[in-house]
Coordinates of C-alpha atoms in Angstrom, one line a residue:
Chain A
M876 CA 104.8 89.4 138.1
T877 CA 103.4 86.4 136.4
F878 CA 101.2 85.9 133.4
E879 CA 99.7 82.4 133.5
K880 CA 96.3 83.0 132.2
I881 CA 96.1 84.4 128.9
A882 CA 93.1 85.4 126.7
I883 CA 93.3 85.6 122.9
V884 CA 90.9 88.1 121.5
G885 CA 90.5 87.7 117.7
S886 CA 91.5 84.1 116.8
G887 CA 92.5 84.6 113.1
A888 CA 95.8 83.7 111.9
V889 CA 97.7 85.9 114.6
G890 CA 95.7 84.9 117.4
L891 CA 95.7 81.2 116.7
Y892 CA 99.6 81.4 116.1
Y893 CA 100.5 83.2 118.9
G894 CA 98.1 81.8 121.3
G895 CA 98.9 78.4 119.8
M896 CA 102.7 78.8 120.7
L897 CA 102.3 80.0 124.1
A898 CA 99.6 77.1 124.8
R899 CA 102.1 74.7 123.6
S900 CA 104.8 76.1 126.0
G901 CA 102.4 75.2 129.0
K902 CA 100.6 78.6 129.5
D903 CA 96.8 78.6 130.4
V904 CA 95.5 80.2 127.1
H905 CA 91.9 80.9 126.3
F906 CA 90.8 81.6 123.0
L907 CA 87.8 83.7 122.2
L908 CA 86.3 82.4 118.7
R909 CA 83.6 83.1 116.6
S910 CA 84.0 81.5 113.0
D911 CA 86.5 78.9 114.1
F912 CA 84.8 77.8 117.4
E913 CA 83.3 74.5 116.5
A914 CA 86.3 73.4 114.5
V915 CA 89.0 74.4 117.3
Q916 CA 86.8 72.8 120.0
K917 CA 86.6 69.7 118.2
D918 CA 89.8 69.3 116.6
G919 CA 92.0 71.7 118.1
I920 CA 94.6 74.1 116.5
R921 CA 97.2 73.1 113.9
L922 CA 100.2 75.3 113.2
L923 CA 102.1 74.6 110.2
L924 CA 105.6 75.9 111.0
P925 CA 108.4 76.1 108.4
D926 CA 110.0 72.8 110.0
E927 CA 107.3 71.1 111.9
E928 CA 103.6 70.7 112.4
V929 CA 102.1 71.5 115.8
H930 CA 98.8 70.2 116.8
L931 CA 97.2 71.4 119.9
D932 CA 94.3 69.3 121.4
N933 CA 91.9 70.2 124.1
V934 CA 92.2 73.8 123.6
N935 CA 90.3 76.4 125.7
A936 CA 87.8 77.5 123.1
H937 CA 85.3 80.1 124.0
R938 CA 82.3 81.6 122.5
S939 CA 82.1 84.5 124.9
A940 CA 84.6 86.6 127.0
G941 CA 82.4 86.1 129.9
S942 CA 83.1 82.4 130.0
I943 CA 87.0 83.1 130.0
G944 CA 86.6 85.7 132.9
P945 CA 89.6 87.7 134.2
A946 CA 93.0 87.0 132.7
D947 CA 96.6 88.2 133.5
L948 CA 97.3 88.9 129.7
I949 CA 95.1 89.9 126.9
L950 CA 96.5 89.5 123.4
V951 CA 94.2 91.7 121.2
C952 CA 94.5 90.0 117.7
L953 CA 91.4 91.4 116.0
K954 CA 91.5 92.9 112.6
T955 CA 91.4 96.5 113.3
T956 CA 88.2 96.6 111.3
A957 CA 86.6 94.9 114.1
N958 CA 87.8 97.6 116.7
E959 CA 84.3 98.6 117.5
A960 CA 83.6 95.3 119.2
I961 CA 86.6 95.9 121.8
P962 CA 84.5 97.9 124.3
T963 CA 82.1 94.9 124.7
L964 CA 84.8 92.2 124.4
L965 CA 87.4 93.1 126.8
P966 CA 85.7 94.1 130.2
P967 CA 85.0 90.6 131.2
L968 CA 88.6 89.7 130.8
L969 CA 89.9 92.5 132.9
G970 CA 91.4 92.0 136.5
D971 CA 93.1 94.5 138.5
A972 CA 96.4 94.0 136.9
T973 CA 95.5 92.7 133.5
A974 CA 97.8 93.9 130.8
I975 CA 96.5 94.4 127.4
L976 CA 98.8 93.9 124.4
T977 CA 97.6 94.6 121.0
L978 CA 99.3 92.7 118.1
Q979 CA 97.2 94.7 115.7
N980 CA 98.4 96.3 112.4
G981 CA 99.0 99.9 111.7
L982 CA 98.4 103.0 113.8
G983 CA 95.7 104.0 116.3
N984 CA 95.4 100.9 118.3
E985 CA 97.2 101.4 121.7
P986 CA 95.6 104.9 121.9
L987 CA 92.0 103.5 121.3
L988 CA 92.7 100.8 124.3
A989 CA 94.6 103.3 126.5
E990 CA 91.7 105.8 126.2
R991 CA 89.2 103.1 127.1
F992 CA 90.9 101.0 129.6
G993 CA 93.7 103.2 130.8
E994 CA 97.3 103.9 129.7
E995 CA 99.0 101.9 132.2
R996 CA 97.5 98.4 131.1
V997 CA 98.4 99.0 127.4
M998 CA 101.2 97.3 125.6
G999 CA 101.9 97.0 121.8
G1000 CA 103.5 94.4 119.8
L1001 CA 104.4 94.2 116.0
C1002 CA 104.4 90.9 114.2
F1003 CA 107.2 90.8 111.5
I1004 CA 105.9 87.4 110.3
C1005 CA 104.1 85.7 107.3
L1006 CA 100.9 84.0 108.5
N1007 CA 98.0 82.8 106.6
R1008 CA 95.1 81.2 108.2
V1009 CA 94.6 78.2 105.6
G1010 CA 91.7 76.7 107.2
A1011 CA 89.4 76.6 110.4
G1012 CA 91.9 76.5 113.2
V1013 CA 94.8 76.1 111.0
V1014 CA 97.6 78.6 110.4
R1015 CA 100.6 78.3 108.3
N1016 CA 103.9 80.1 109.0
F1017 CA 106.3 80.6 106.1
F1018 CA 109.0 82.3 108.1
P1019 CA 109.7 82.2 111.9
G1020 CA 109.9 86.1 111.9
S1021 CA 110.0 87.9 115.1
L1022 CA 107.9 89.9 117.6
T1023 CA 108.9 93.3 118.8
L1024 CA 106.9 94.5 122.1
G1025 CA 106.8 97.6 123.9
E1026 CA 104.9 99.6 126.4
H1027 CA 102.3 102.3 125.1
S1028 CA 103.7 104.7 127.6
G1029 CA 107.4 104.9 128.5
P1030 CA 110.2 102.7 128.1
P1031 CA 109.8 98.9 128.7
G1032 CA 110.1 97.8 132.3
E1033 CA 109.7 94.5 134.4
R1034 CA 106.4 94.1 132.8
A1035 CA 107.5 94.1 129.3
R1036 CA 110.5 92.0 129.9
T1037 CA 108.4 89.3 131.5
V1038 CA 106.0 89.3 128.7
C1039 CA 109.0 89.3 126.3
D1040 CA 110.4 86.0 128.1
L1041 CA 107.1 84.6 128.0
F1042 CA 107.3 84.7 124.1
R1043 CA 110.8 83.6 123.9
A1044 CA 109.9 80.5 126.1
A1045 CA 107.3 79.8 123.7
G1046 CA 109.8 79.7 120.8
I1047 CA 109.2 83.2 119.5
D1048 CA 112.0 85.6 118.7
C1049 CA 111.0 88.3 120.8
H1050 CA 112.5 91.8 121.2
L1051 CA 111.5 94.8 123.2
S1052 CA 111.2 98.2 121.7
A1053 CA 112.0 101.4 123.5
N1054 CA 109.8 103.3 121.1
L1055 CA 106.9 101.5 120.0
L1056 CA 105.7 104.4 117.8
E1057 CA 108.9 104.3 116.0
T1058 CA 108.6 100.4 115.6
R1059 CA 105.0 100.9 114.1
W1060 CA 106.3 103.4 111.5
R1061 CA 109.1 100.9 110.6
K1062 CA 106.5 98.2 110.0
L1063 CA 104.3 100.6 107.9
V1064 CA 107.3 101.0 105.6
W1065 CA 106.7 97.4 104.5
N1066 CA 102.9 97.3 105.1
V1067 CA 101.8 100.5 103.2
P1068 CA 103.4 99.6 99.9
F1069 CA 103.0 95.9 99.8
N1070 CA 99.6 95.3 101.4
G1071 CA 98.3 98.1 99.4
L1072 CA 100.0 97.2 95.9
T1073 CA 99.3 93.7 96.2
I1074 CA 95.5 94.6 96.2
A1075 CA 95.6 97.6 93.6
A1076 CA 97.8 95.9 91.1
G1077 CA 94.9 93.4 90.8
G1078 CA 95.3 90.9 93.8
I1079 CA 98.9 89.7 92.9
D1080 CA 101.7 88.3 95.4
T1081 CA 104.7 90.2 96.6
Q1082 CA 106.8 88.1 94.1
R1083 CA 105.0 89.3 91.2
I1084 CA 105.2 93.1 92.6
L1085 CA 109.0 92.8 92.8
S1086 CA 109.5 91.1 89.4
D1087 CA 107.7 94.2 87.8
E1088 CA 110.2 97.0 87.8
F1089 CA 107.5 99.8 87.6
L1090 CA 105.8 98.5 90.7
T1091 CA 109.0 97.9 92.4
G1092 CA 109.8 101.6 91.8
E1093 CA 106.4 102.4 93.3
V1094 CA 107.2 100.3 96.3
K1095 CA 110.2 102.3 96.9
A1096 CA 108.6 105.7 96.5
L1097 CA 105.8 104.7 98.8
M1098 CA 108.5 103.9 101.5
I1099 CA 110.0 107.2 101.0
E1100 CA 106.7 108.9 101.7
V1101 CA 106.3 106.8 105.0
Q1102 CA 109.8 107.5 105.9
R1103 CA 109.3 111.4 105.3
T1104 CA 106.2 111.4 107.4
A1105 CA 108.0 109.4 110.2
A1106 CA 110.7 112.1 109.9
A1107 CA 108.3 114.8 110.5
L1108 CA 107.1 113.0 113.6
G1109 CA 110.8 112.9 115.0
I1110 CA 111.2 109.2 114.0
A1111 CA 114.3 108.6 111.8
I1112 CA 114.3 105.6 109.4
E1113 CA 117.5 105.1 107.6
D1114 CA 117.6 104.5 103.8
Q1115 CA 119.3 101.4 104.3
F1116 CA 116.2 100.2 106.4
L1117 CA 113.9 100.8 103.2
E1118 CA 116.4 98.8 101.0
N1119 CA 116.4 96.0 103.3
Q1120 CA 112.5 96.0 103.4
I1121 CA 112.8 95.0 99.5
E1122 CA 115.5 92.4 100.1
I1123 CA 113.7 90.6 102.8
T1124 CA 110.6 90.4 100.9
R1125 CA 112.4 88.7 97.6
P1126 CA 112.8 85.3 99.5
M1127 CA 109.3 85.4 100.9
G1128 CA 108.4 84.2 97.4
P1129 CA 104.8 84.4 96.2
Y1130 CA 103.6 85.9 99.6
R1131 CA 100.2 87.2 100.0
P1132 CA 100.2 90.0 102.8
S1133 CA 97.3 89.7 105.3
S1134 CA 95.3 92.7 103.6
L1135 CA 95.3 91.0 100.4
V1136 CA 94.1 87.8 101.8
D1137 CA 91.4 89.6 103.5
F1138 CA 90.6 91.4 100.1
L1139 CA 90.6 88.0 98.1
D1140 CA 88.2 86.5 100.9
K1141 CA 86.1 89.6 100.6
R1142 CA 86.6 90.6 104.4
P1143 CA 87.1 93.9 105.5
V1144 CA 90.6 95.4 104.7
E1145 CA 92.2 97.4 107.4
I1146 CA 92.4 100.5 105.6
Q1147 CA 92.2 103.0 108.4
S1148 CA 95.0 101.7 110.5
I1149 CA 97.5 100.8 107.8
W1150 CA 96.8 103.8 105.2
E1151 CA 94.4 106.3 106.4
H1152 CA 96.0 107.0 109.7
P1153 CA 99.5 107.6 108.4
L1154 CA 97.9 109.7 105.4
R1155 CA 96.3 112.0 108.2
D1156 CA 99.5 112.5 110.0
A1157 CA 101.4 113.2 106.6
E1158 CA 98.7 115.7 105.9
R1159 CA 98.6 117.2 109.5
L1160 CA 102.4 117.6 109.1
G1161 CA 102.4 119.0 105.6
V1162 CA 104.5 116.2 104.2
P1163 CA 103.4 115.4 100.4
S1164 CA 102.2 112.2 100.0
P1165 CA 100.7 111.8 96.5
R1166 CA 101.2 108.2 96.2
L1167 CA 99.9 107.4 99.6
R1168 CA 96.8 109.6 98.8
L1169 CA 96.3 107.8 95.5
L1170 CA 96.7 104.4 96.9
H1171 CA 94.4 105.2 99.8
A1172 CA 91.6 106.4 97.5
L1173 CA 92.0 103.4 95.2
L1174 CA 91.9 101.0 98.2
R1175 CA 88.8 102.6 99.6
A1176 CA 87.0 102.1 96.3
L1177 CA 88.3 98.5 95.9
C1178 CA 88.0 97.1 99.5
Chain B
M796 CA 90.3 119.6 46.9
T797 CA 87.4 117.0 47.4
F798 CA 87.4 114.1 49.6
E799 CA 84.7 111.9 47.9
K800 CA 86.1 108.4 48.8
I801 CA 86.9 107.9 52.3
A802 CA 88.4 104.8 54.1
I803 CA 87.9 103.9 57.5
V804 CA 90.7 101.8 59.2
G805 CA 89.6 100.1 62.5
S806 CA 85.9 99.9 62.8
G807 CA 85.3 99.9 66.3
A808 CA 83.0 102.6 67.9
V809 CA 84.9 105.6 66.5
G810 CA 85.2 104.2 63.1
L811 CA 81.6 103.0 62.8
Y812 CA 80.5 106.2 64.1
Y813 CA 82.2 108.8 62.1
G814 CA 82.1 106.5 59.1
G815 CA 78.7 106.0 59.5
M816 CA 77.8 109.8 59.9
L817 CA 79.8 110.4 56.6
A818 CA 78.2 107.7 54.8
R819 CA 74.8 109.1 55.8
S820 CA 75.8 112.5 54.5
G821 CA 76.4 110.9 50.9
K822 CA 80.0 110.3 51.0
D823 CA 81.5 107.1 49.5
V824 CA 82.7 105.4 52.8
H825 CA 84.7 102.2 53.0
F826 CA 85.0 100.3 56.0
L827 CA 87.8 98.0 56.8
L828 CA 86.6 95.4 59.1
R829 CA 87.6 92.7 60.9
S830 CA 85.3 90.9 63.7
D831 CA 82.2 93.0 62.7
F832 CA 82.6 92.2 58.9
E833 CA 79.9 89.9 58.4
A834 CA 77.4 91.5 60.8
V835 CA 78.0 94.9 59.0
Q836 CA 77.9 93.5 55.5
K837 CA 74.5 91.6 56.3
D838 CA 72.9 94.1 58.5
G839 CA 74.9 97.4 57.9
I840 CA 75.5 99.8 60.7
R841 CA 73.2 101.2 63.5
L842 CA 74.0 104.3 65.0
L843 CA 72.0 105.0 68.5
L844 CA 72.3 108.6 68.6
P845 CA 70.9 110.7 71.6
D846 CA 67.7 111.7 69.6
E847 CA 67.4 109.3 66.9
E848 CA 68.4 105.9 65.5
V849 CA 70.5 105.7 62.2
H850 CA 70.4 102.6 60.1
L851 CA 72.7 102.3 57.2
D852 CA 72.1 99.7 54.9
N853 CA 74.5 98.6 51.8
V854 CA 77.5 99.7 53.6
N855 CA 80.8 99.2 51.9
A856 CA 82.2 96.6 54.1
H857 CA 85.7 95.3 53.3
R858 CA 87.9 92.7 54.7
S859 CA 91.3 94.0 53.2
A860 CA 92.6 97.4 52.3
G861 CA 93.4 96.0 48.8
S862 CA 89.8 95.8 48.1
I863 CA 89.2 99.2 48.9
G864 CA 91.9 100.7 46.9
P865 CA 93.3 104.5 47.0
A866 CA 91.0 106.7 48.8
D867 CA 91.0 110.5 49.2
L868 CA 90.8 110.5 52.9
I869 CA 91.8 107.8 55.4
L870 CA 90.3 107.9 58.8
V871 CA 92.6 105.9 61.2
C872 CA 90.5 104.8 64.1
L873 CA 92.4 101.6 65.1
K874 CA 93.2 101.3 68.9
T875 CA 96.6 102.3 69.5
T876 CA 97.5 99.2 70.8
A877 CA 97.1 97.7 67.1
N878 CA 99.3 100.5 65.7
E879 CA 101.9 97.8 64.7
A880 CA 99.2 96.8 61.8
I881 CA 99.4 100.4 60.2
P882 CA 102.6 99.8 57.8
T883 CA 100.6 96.9 56.3
L884 CA 97.0 98.2 56.2
L885 CA 97.5 101.8 54.9
P886 CA 99.8 101.4 51.8
P887 CA 96.9 100.1 49.5
L888 CA 94.7 102.9 50.4
L889 CA 97.3 105.8 49.3
G890 CA 97.0 107.6 46.4
D891 CA 99.2 110.6 45.4
A892 CA 97.3 113.1 47.5
T893 CA 95.6 111.0 50.0
A894 CA 95.1 112.5 53.3
I895 CA 95.7 110.4 56.7
L896 CA 93.6 111.7 59.6
T897 CA 94.1 109.8 62.9
L898 CA 91.4 110.1 65.4
Q899 CA 93.4 107.9 67.8
N900 CA 93.8 108.4 71.5
G901 CA 96.7 109.8 73.2
L902 CA 100.2 111.0 72.2
G903 CA 102.4 109.5 69.5
N904 CA 100.0 108.7 66.7
E905 CA 100.8 111.6 64.1
P906 CA 104.5 111.2 64.5
L907 CA 104.1 107.5 63.8
L908 CA 102.2 108.1 60.7
A909 CA 104.3 111.1 59.5
E910 CA 107.6 109.1 59.8
R911 CA 106.0 106.2 57.8
F912 CA 104.0 108.0 55.1
G913 CA 105.5 111.6 55.1
E914 CA 104.5 114.5 57.3
E915 CA 102.5 116.4 54.6
R916 CA 99.7 113.7 54.3
V917 CA 99.1 113.5 58.2
M918 CA 96.2 115.1 60.1
G919 CA 94.9 114.6 63.6
G920 CA 91.6 114.7 65.2
L921 CA 90.4 114.5 68.8
C922 CA 87.0 113.2 69.6
F923 CA 85.5 114.7 72.6
I924 CA 82.4 112.3 72.7
C925 CA 81.0 109.3 74.5
L926 CA 80.9 106.4 72.1
N927 CA 80.4 102.7 72.9
R928 CA 80.2 99.8 70.7
V929 CA 77.2 97.8 72.0
G930 CA 77.1 95.3 69.4
A931 CA 78.5 93.9 66.0
G932 CA 78.0 97.2 63.9
V933 CA 76.2 99.1 66.5
V934 CA 77.4 102.0 68.1
R935 CA 75.7 104.1 71.1
N936 CA 76.4 107.9 71.3
F937 CA 75.3 109.3 74.6
F938 CA 76.4 113.1 73.8
P939 CA 76.8 114.6 70.3
G940 CA 80.1 116.0 71.5
S941 CA 82.8 117.5 69.2
L942 CA 85.7 116.8 66.8
T943 CA 88.6 118.9 66.9
L944 CA 90.9 118.7 63.7
G945 CA 94.2 120.0 62.9
E946 CA 97.2 119.4 60.6
H947 CA 100.2 117.6 62.1
S948 CA 102.7 120.2 60.6
G949 CA 101.7 123.9 60.7
P950 CA 98.5 125.6 61.0
P951 CA 95.3 124.4 59.4
G952 CA 94.9 125.4 55.7
E953 CA 92.5 124.7 52.9
R954 CA 92.7 120.9 53.2
A955 CA 91.9 121.0 57.2
R956 CA 89.0 123.5 56.4
T957 CA 87.7 121.2 53.7
V958 CA 87.8 118.0 56.0
C959 CA 86.3 120.1 58.7
D960 CA 83.2 121.0 56.4
L961 CA 82.9 117.5 55.6
F962 CA 82.2 116.5 59.0
R963 CA 80.1 119.5 59.5
A964 CA 78.0 118.5 56.6
A965 CA 77.6 115.0 58.3
G966 CA 76.0 116.7 61.4
I967 CA 79.1 116.6 63.5
D968 CA 80.2 119.8 65.6
C969 CA 83.8 120.0 64.2
H970 CA 86.4 122.7 64.8
L971 CA 89.8 123.3 63.8
S972 CA 92.8 123.4 65.9
A973 CA 95.9 125.6 65.4
N974 CA 97.8 123.6 67.5
L975 CA 97.0 119.8 67.5
L976 CA 99.6 118.9 70.4
E977 CA 97.9 121.5 72.6
T978 CA 94.7 119.9 71.9
R979 CA 96.0 116.4 72.7
W980 CA 97.2 117.5 76.0
R981 CA 93.9 119.1 76.8
K982 CA 92.3 116.0 76.0
L983 CA 94.9 113.9 78.2
V984 CA 93.6 116.2 81.1
W985 CA 90.3 114.2 80.9
N986 CA 91.8 110.6 79.7
V987 CA 94.4 110.4 82.0
P988 CA 92.5 110.5 85.3
F989 CA 89.2 109.1 84.0
N990 CA 90.3 106.3 81.7
G991 CA 92.9 105.4 84.4
L992 CA 91.0 105.6 87.5
T993 CA 87.9 103.8 86.5
I994 CA 90.0 101.0 85.8
A995 CA 92.4 101.1 88.9
A996 CA 89.4 101.8 91.1
G997 CA 88.0 98.6 90.2
G998 CA 86.1 98.7 87.0
I999 CA 83.8 101.6 88.2
D1000 CA 82.1 104.3 85.9
T1001 CA 82.8 108.1 85.9
Q1002 CA 79.7 108.8 88.1
R1003 CA 80.9 106.5 90.8
I1004 CA 84.4 108.3 90.6
L1005 CA 82.8 111.6 91.0
S1006 CA 80.6 110.4 93.9
D1007 CA 83.7 109.5 95.9
E1008 CA 85.5 112.5 97.3
F1009 CA 88.8 110.9 97.6
L1010 CA 88.9 109.6 94.0
T1011 CA 87.6 113.3 92.9
G1012 CA 90.5 114.6 94.6
E1013 CA 92.7 112.2 92.8
V1014 CA 91.2 113.1 89.5
K1015 CA 92.2 116.7 90.0
A1016 CA 95.6 116.0 91.3
L1017 CA 96.1 113.9 88.1
M1018 CA 94.7 116.7 86.0
I1019 CA 97.4 119.1 87.6
E1020 CA 100.2 116.7 87.0
V1021 CA 99.0 116.5 83.3
Q1022 CA 98.6 120.3 83.1
R1023 CA 102.3 121.0 84.5
T1024 CA 103.8 118.7 82.0
A1025 CA 101.9 120.5 79.2
A1026 CA 103.2 123.7 80.7
A1027 CA 106.8 122.4 80.4
L1028 CA 106.3 121.7 76.7
G1029 CA 105.0 125.4 76.4
I1030 CA 101.4 124.5 76.3
A1031 CA 99.3 126.6 78.7
I1032 CA 96.1 124.8 80.0
E1033 CA 94.3 127.2 82.3
D1034 CA 93.0 126.0 85.7
Q1035 CA 89.4 126.6 84.9
F1036 CA 89.8 124.0 81.9
L1037 CA 90.6 121.4 84.6
E1038 CA 87.5 122.6 86.7
N1039 CA 85.3 122.2 83.5
Q1040 CA 86.5 118.7 82.9
I1041 CA 85.1 117.7 86.2
E1042 CA 81.8 119.5 85.5
I1043 CA 81.1 118.1 82.0
T1044 CA 81.9 114.7 83.3
R1045 CA 79.0 114.9 85.9
P1046 CA 76.1 115.0 83.2
M1047 CA 77.4 112.1 81.5
G1048 CA 76.2 109.8 84.0
P1049 CA 77.5 106.3 84.8
Y1050 CA 79.8 106.6 81.9
R1051 CA 82.6 103.8 80.9
P1052 CA 85.5 105.5 79.2
S1053 CA 86.8 103.5 76.3
S1054 CA 89.8 102.2 78.0
L1055 CA 87.5 100.8 80.8
V1056 CA 85.3 99.2 78.1
D1057 CA 88.4 97.6 76.6
F1058 CA 89.6 96.3 80.1
L1059 CA 86.2 95.0 81.1
D1060 CA 86.3 93.2 77.8
K1061 CA 89.6 91.9 78.1
R1062 CA 90.9 93.8 75.2
P1063 CA 94.2 95.5 75.2
V1064 CA 94.3 99.0 77.0
E1065 CA 96.0 102.0 75.2
I1066 CA 98.6 102.2 78.1
Q1067 CA 101.4 103.5 75.9
S1068 CA 99.5 106.5 74.1
I1069 CA 97.4 107.6 77.2
W1070 CA 99.8 107.1 80.1
E1071 CA 103.3 106.1 79.2
H1072 CA 104.1 108.7 76.5
P1073 CA 103.0 111.7 78.6
L1074 CA 104.9 110.2 81.7
R1075 CA 108.0 109.9 79.4
D1076 CA 107.5 113.6 78.5
A1077 CA 107.1 114.5 82.1
E1078 CA 110.3 112.4 83.0
R1079 CA 112.3 114.0 80.1
L1080 CA 111.2 117.6 81.2
G1081 CA 111.8 116.6 84.9
V1082 CA 108.2 117.6 86.0
P1083 CA 107.3 115.5 89.2
S1084 CA 104.4 113.1 88.4
P1085 CA 104.1 110.8 91.4
R1086 CA 100.5 110.0 90.7
L1087 CA 100.9 109.3 86.9
R1088 CA 103.5 107.1 87.7
L1089 CA 101.7 105.0 90.3
L1090 CA 98.8 105.0 88.1
H1091 CA 100.8 103.8 85.2
A1092 CA 102.5 101.1 86.8
L1093 CA 99.3 99.9 88.2
L1094 CA 97.6 99.9 85.0
R1095 CA 100.4 97.8 83.4
A1096 CA 99.8 95.3 86.0
L1097 CA 96.0 95.4 85.6
C1098 CA 95.6 95.3 81.8

């Protein structure tokens, strides 16, 4: 099982970063680009890492999936707000054994891919990382962070281990998850409050949120709502994990979560996958989530 | 008991409107003005009522309370965010029997006046009305609305009836309240959600709030939190009252609550009296108020 040819669908911060790191490690990476196509074709990709600056020349930049053709591995890095494009974007990239790895935020992404392209193809990954696209083809990474991968159906096997090694060989701290859904809920513990409150509190960064005792209280209260819904799904998230999420955020400084960046740039915000889907789960399971409800209603109006 | 000489302290929309209506009815009304002083002295006051336009010439406009001197009745119409000015503004207006009527929003205003000037002087009034100051000395009134008055301590007696008659003679639908605190909490049922959500949802009017099913759900949920805290204080507010608050808001159209107008004009918003004080009561009494807490934290950050 080898994954030589890799297609990156959705070349925002996440796609450029992971694709760029894989390309640097010698993989045959093809980027499906829209707004950054010309800049990347001309100037390549620049990754501003914490300790070095990576410049990739001669990037395989494509305007259409058809010109990429079948790949061994597809990284789906689209914003979930663009998920309606998936049925037309992916088919030209699919060979018999192509694996599809979604690195998208929130809930509902693997099921969507599984329904459309078959469960056996689908893997999911969660990026615990601070990435901002700061220009066409240019991504800044504040912290190395980590990537957690898993299979949509069942525990990770040889394929997952191979993909994980692929990322490790590219310099990415990659881990396997035996329970992707659990990992997704753990990530929501951070995304729900921080991505949401930074927008709803007027477009302020995480440092300003955490320097306000009232907002910090609301961060914690929202985390508890997420924790309780996860618990109702059989996913145990320990209290200490919640505390840690606050602590790891402090050293990030004036960080703008991806949703805030989208909001400030007047792009669509991933409301459905980050807030609406968890809220639907909470309501279905009868878990009171008053703050998530209010935050979701405000974000719908604001974004 | 007569109230011939009336001093208006705080001549924003509320002060100009009630003072203007009383002046039109023949009372000796004196306005303490700051930003609108010159405009009002030169051009008087204009009240754009639903069915007519009232223009008052020769208005008694003052720059200082000292030039007004002792009055029979003081209407305190300051924003509660300016309450720290009360100890210096009111003393020159006080005679032996001067009554002080606060028409300010939210909680905590009568206690403040009572502590400083004596309980027996203090009355409170609640304006159920849509008023917007649309220019210097110019106020637009969308609905006639009503005014509810009471004594800070004890039931309404001769004084309250006399003041009530004064407003009625000025064309204002005035009622007496036997329990001012109850009336204040009833008003909070409206102010807490509508004044707050119109700001937090991005500066949108009440019509846009009520055209959004999610935000309307949050309006109702916030009303229930206020209702429950009131209940813990021994104040029963019936469910039907909450429903009615939604219904009376629909015909107001694209109305901007006073707090939203303050917010959009970058003036201080009355966070303490409208959200913080009720929240403190809720917490002291152990009434869960997750939405009020979140809304309060967001408003503190936004305003």
